[in-house]
Tab-separated table of C-alpha atoms in Angstrom:
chain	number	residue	atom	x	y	z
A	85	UNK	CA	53.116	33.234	-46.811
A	86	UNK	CA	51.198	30.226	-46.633
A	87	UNK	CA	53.199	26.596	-46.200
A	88	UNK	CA	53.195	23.510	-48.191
A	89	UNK	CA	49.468	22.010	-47.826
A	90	UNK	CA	48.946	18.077	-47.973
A	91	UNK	CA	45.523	16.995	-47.571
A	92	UNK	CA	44.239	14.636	-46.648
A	93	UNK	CA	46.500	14.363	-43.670
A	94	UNK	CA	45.177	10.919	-43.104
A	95	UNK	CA	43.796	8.623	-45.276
A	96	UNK	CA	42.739	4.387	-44.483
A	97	UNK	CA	42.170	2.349	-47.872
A	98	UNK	CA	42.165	-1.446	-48.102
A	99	UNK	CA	44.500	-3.799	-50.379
A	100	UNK	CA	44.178	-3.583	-53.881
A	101	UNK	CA	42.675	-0.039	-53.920
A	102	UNK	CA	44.094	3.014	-55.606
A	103	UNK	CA	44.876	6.678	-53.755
A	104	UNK	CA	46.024	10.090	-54.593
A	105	UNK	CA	47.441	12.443	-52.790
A	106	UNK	CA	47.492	16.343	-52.992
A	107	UNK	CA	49.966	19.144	-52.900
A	108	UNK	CA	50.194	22.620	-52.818
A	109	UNK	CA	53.255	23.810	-52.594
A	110	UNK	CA	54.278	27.198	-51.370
A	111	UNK	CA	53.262	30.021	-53.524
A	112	UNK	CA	55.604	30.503	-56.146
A	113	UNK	CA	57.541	27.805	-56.284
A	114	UNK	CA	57.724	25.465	-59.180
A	115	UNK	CA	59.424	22.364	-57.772
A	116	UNK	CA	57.418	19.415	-56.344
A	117	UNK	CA	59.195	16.552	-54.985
A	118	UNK	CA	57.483	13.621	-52.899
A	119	UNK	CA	59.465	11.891	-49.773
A	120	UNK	CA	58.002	8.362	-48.653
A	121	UNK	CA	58.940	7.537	-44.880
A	122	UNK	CA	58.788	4.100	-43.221
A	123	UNK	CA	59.972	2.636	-39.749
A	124	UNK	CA	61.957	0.333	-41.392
A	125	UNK	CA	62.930	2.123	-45.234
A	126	UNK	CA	63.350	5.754	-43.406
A	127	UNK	CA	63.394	8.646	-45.813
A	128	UNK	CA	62.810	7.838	-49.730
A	129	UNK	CA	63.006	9.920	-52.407
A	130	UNK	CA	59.285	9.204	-54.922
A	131	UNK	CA	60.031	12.000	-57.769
A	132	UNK	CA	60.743	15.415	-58.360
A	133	UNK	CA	58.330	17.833	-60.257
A	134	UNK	CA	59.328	20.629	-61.844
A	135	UNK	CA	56.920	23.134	-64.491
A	136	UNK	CA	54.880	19.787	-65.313
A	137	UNK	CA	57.770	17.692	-65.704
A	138	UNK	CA	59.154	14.701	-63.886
A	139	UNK	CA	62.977	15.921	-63.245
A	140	UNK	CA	64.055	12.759	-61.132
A	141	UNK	CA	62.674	9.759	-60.194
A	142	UNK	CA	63.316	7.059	-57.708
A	143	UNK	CA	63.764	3.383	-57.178
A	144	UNK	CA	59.886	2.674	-56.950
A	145	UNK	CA	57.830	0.857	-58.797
A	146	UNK	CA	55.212	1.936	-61.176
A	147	UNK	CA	52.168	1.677	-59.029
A	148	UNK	CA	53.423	5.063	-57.998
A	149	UNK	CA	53.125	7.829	-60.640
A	150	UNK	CA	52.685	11.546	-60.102
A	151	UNK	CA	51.985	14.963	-61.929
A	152	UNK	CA	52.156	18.344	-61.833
A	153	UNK	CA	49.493	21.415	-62.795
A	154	UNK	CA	50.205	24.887	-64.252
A	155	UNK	CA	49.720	26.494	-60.868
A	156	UNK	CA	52.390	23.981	-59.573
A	157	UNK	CA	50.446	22.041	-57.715
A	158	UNK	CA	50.961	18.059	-57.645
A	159	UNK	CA	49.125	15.050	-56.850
A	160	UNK	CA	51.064	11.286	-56.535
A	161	UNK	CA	48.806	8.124	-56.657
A	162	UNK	CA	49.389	4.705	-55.787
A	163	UNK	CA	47.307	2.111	-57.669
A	164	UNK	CA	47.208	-1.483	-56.108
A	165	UNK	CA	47.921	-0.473	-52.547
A	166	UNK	CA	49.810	-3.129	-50.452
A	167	UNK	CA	50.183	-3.538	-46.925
A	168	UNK	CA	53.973	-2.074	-47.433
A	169	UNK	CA	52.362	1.054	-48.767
A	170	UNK	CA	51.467	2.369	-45.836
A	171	UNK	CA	53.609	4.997	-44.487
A	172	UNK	CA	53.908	9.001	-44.181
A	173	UNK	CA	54.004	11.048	-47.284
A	174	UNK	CA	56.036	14.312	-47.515
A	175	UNK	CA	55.650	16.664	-50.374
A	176	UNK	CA	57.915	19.405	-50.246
A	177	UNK	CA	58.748	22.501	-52.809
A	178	UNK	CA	61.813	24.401	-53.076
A	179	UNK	CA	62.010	28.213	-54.565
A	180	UNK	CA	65.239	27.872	-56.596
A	181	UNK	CA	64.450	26.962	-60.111
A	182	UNK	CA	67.134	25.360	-60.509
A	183	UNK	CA	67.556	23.976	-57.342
A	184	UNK	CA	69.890	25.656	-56.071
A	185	UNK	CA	72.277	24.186	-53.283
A	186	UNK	CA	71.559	26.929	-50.816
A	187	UNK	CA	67.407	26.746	-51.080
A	188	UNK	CA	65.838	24.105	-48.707
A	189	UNK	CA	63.357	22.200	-49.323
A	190	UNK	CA	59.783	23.257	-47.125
A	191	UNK	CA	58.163	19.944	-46.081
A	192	UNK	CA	54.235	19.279	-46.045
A	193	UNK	CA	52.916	18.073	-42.734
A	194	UNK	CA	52.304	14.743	-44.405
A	195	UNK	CA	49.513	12.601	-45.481
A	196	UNK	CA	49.493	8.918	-43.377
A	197	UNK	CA	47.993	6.502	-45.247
A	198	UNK	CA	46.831	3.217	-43.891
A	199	UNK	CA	46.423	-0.031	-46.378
A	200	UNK	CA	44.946	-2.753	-44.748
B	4	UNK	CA	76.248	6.863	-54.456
B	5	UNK	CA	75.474	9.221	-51.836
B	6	UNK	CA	75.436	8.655	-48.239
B	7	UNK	CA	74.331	9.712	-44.952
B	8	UNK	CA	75.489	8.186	-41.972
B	9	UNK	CA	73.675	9.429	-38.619
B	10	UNK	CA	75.122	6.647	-35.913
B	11	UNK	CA	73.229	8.119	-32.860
B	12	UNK	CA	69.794	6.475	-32.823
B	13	UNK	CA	68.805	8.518	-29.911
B	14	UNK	CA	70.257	11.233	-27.405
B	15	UNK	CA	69.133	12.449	-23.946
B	16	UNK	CA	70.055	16.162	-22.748
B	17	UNK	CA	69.200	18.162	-19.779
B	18	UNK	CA	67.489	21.464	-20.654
B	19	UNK	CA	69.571	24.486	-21.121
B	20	UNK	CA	73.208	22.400	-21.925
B	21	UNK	CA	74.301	21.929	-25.651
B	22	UNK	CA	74.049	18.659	-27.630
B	23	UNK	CA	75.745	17.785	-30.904
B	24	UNK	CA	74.431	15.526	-33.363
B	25	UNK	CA	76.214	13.486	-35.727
B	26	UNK	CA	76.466	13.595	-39.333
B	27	UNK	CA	79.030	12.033	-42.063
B	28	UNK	CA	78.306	12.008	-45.726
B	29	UNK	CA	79.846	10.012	-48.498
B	30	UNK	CA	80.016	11.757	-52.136
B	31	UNK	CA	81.937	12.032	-55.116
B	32	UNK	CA	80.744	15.430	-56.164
B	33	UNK	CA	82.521	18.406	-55.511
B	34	UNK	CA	79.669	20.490	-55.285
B	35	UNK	CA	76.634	19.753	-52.825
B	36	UNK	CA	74.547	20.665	-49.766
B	37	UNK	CA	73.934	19.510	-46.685
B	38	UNK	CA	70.560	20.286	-44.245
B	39	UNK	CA	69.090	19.462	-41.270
B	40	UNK	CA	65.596	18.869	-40.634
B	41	UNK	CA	63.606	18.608	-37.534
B	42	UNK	CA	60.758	16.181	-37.308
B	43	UNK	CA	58.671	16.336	-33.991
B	44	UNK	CA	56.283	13.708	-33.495
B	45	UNK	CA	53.397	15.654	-35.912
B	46	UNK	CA	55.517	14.346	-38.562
B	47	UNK	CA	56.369	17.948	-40.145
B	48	UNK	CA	59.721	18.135	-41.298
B	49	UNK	CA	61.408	21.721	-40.244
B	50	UNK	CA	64.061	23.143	-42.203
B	51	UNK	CA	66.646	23.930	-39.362
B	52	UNK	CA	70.119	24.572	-41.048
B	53	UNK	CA	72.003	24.534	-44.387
B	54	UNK	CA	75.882	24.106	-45.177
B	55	UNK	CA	77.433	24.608	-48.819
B	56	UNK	CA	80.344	22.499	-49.641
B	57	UNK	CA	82.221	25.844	-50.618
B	58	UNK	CA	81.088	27.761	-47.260
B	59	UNK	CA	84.337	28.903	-45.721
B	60	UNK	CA	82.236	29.687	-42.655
B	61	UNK	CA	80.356	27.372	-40.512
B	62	UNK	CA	76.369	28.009	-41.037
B	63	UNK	CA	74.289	29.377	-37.545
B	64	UNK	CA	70.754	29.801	-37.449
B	65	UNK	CA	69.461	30.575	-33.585
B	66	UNK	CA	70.581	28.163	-31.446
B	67	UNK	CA	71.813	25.995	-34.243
B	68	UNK	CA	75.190	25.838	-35.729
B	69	UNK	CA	76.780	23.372	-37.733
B	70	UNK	CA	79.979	22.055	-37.240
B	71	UNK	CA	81.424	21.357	-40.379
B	72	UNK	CA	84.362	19.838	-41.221
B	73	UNK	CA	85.214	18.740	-45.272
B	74	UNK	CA	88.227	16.542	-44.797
B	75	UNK	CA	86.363	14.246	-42.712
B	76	UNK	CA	83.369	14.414	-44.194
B	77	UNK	CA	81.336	15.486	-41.128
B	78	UNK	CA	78.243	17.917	-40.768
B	79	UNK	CA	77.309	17.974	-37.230
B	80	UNK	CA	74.589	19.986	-35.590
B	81	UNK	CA	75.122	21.731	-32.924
B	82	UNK	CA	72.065	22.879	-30.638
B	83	UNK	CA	72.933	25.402	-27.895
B	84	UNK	CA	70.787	26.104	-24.615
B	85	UNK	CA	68.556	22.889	-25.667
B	86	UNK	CA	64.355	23.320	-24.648
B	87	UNK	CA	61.862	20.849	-24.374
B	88	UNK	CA	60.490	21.931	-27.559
B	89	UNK	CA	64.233	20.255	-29.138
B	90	UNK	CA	62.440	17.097	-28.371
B	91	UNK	CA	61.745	15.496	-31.764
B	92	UNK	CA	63.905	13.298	-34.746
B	93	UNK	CA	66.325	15.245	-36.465
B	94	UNK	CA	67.580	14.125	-39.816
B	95	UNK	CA	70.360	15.673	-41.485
B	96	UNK	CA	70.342	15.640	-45.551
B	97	UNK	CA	72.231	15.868	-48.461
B	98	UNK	CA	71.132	17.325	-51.848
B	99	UNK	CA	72.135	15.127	-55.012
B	100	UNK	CA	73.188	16.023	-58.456
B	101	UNK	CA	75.535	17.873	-60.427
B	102	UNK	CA	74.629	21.935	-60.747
B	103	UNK	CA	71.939	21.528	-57.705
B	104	UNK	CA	69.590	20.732	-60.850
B	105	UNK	CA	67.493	18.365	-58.642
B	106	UNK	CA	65.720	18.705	-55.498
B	107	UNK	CA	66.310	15.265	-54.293
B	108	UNK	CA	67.362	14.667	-50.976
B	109	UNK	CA	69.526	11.908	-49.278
B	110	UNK	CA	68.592	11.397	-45.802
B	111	UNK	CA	70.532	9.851	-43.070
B	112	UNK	CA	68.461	7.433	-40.580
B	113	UNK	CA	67.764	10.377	-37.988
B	114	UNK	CA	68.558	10.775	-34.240
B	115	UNK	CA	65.926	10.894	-31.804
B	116	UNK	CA	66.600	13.982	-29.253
B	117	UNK	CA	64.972	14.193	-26.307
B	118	UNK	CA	65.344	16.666	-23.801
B	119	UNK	CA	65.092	16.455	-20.205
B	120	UNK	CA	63.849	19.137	-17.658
């Protein structure tokens, strides 16, 4: 069974540009959510897809937005990068409708964008 | 809110001996989950471990256990017979929300393992 896919693993874009990201998650599971990770912020919650909704969101601002398909798969963007933007982003999607408290979440390898 | 408190930025181990990682976690709810992830320097997170908050038993997975104790709040990992392949971050998590209707995850600050031959 084939992972969560990111792509484009890497990514460089320049101040005031826009970017979206891509997810696939693992075949069969409806719930998308998006992780941004910083040296200095750690592990953040983005938002949490589930069938084409937006189930949870988190404390960022509205530069970053997201969606979800049919097939489940979800893309994030992030209009007017800054130079704080830059940072690793996980996708990951979990199996238990619901979300269940005993179904993990299966990380992405990440996309690492660059603003400068 | 929820919390995750890992207070060991890093760790050192000799190869083969057993290491325990911290975790404490601060919640209200009654019901929740805890995990721990794995993070080498790729940046993939690995699902290592999970731990209900109504597991009588301890969870083990491999050479993983956790150690978990509800009074205090604690979810350590335990690593047994450690390789250099344990070298990485490892984060340990808590799910939010009331039911498990939410996939969002609280992460602690992560402790950097690295293993020595």
């Amino acid at each position: 069974k084939a992972g969560v896919t990111q792509t484009p693993r890497y990514l460089i874009k320049t101040r005031g540009q826009q970017v979206t990201l891509s997810c696939s998650p693992i075949s069969g599971h409806r719930s998308v959510s998006w992780y941004q990770q910083t040296p200095g912020q750690g592990l953040q919650f983005l938002f949490e897809y589930f069938s084409e909704t937006q189930r949870n969101k988190g404390n960022f601002p509205g530069r970053f937005s997201g969606r979800q398909f049919s097939n489940s798969r979800s893309e994030m963007n992030v209009s007017t990068l800054e130079l704080g933007d830059s940072a690793l982003y996980l996708c990951a999607s979990s199996g238990r409708d619901t979300g269940g408290y005993n179904s993990p979440l299966h990380f992405g390898n990440g996309t690492r964008l660059t603003v400068t | 809110a929820q919390k995750i408190t890992q207070t060991q930025p890093g760790m050192f181990v000799q190869e083969k001996e057993a290491v325990t990682l911290d975790c404490t976690y601060d919640t209200s709810d009654q019901s929740y989950g805890l995990f721990w992830y794995k993070q080498p320097s790729s940046g993939e997170m690995i699902f290592l471990i999970y731990q209900g908050s109504y597991d009588e038993q301890n969870a083990t997975e491999g050479r993983y256990s956790l150690n978990f104790q509800k009074a205090r709040k604690s979810a350590n990992l335990v690593i047994s017979a450690s390789q250099l392949g344990d070298s990485a971050m490892y984060f340990c998590a808590m799910r939010e929300g009331l039911g498990g209707a939410t996939n969002k995850l609280i992460f602690g600050t992560g402790t950097l393992l690295a293993v020595q031959p």
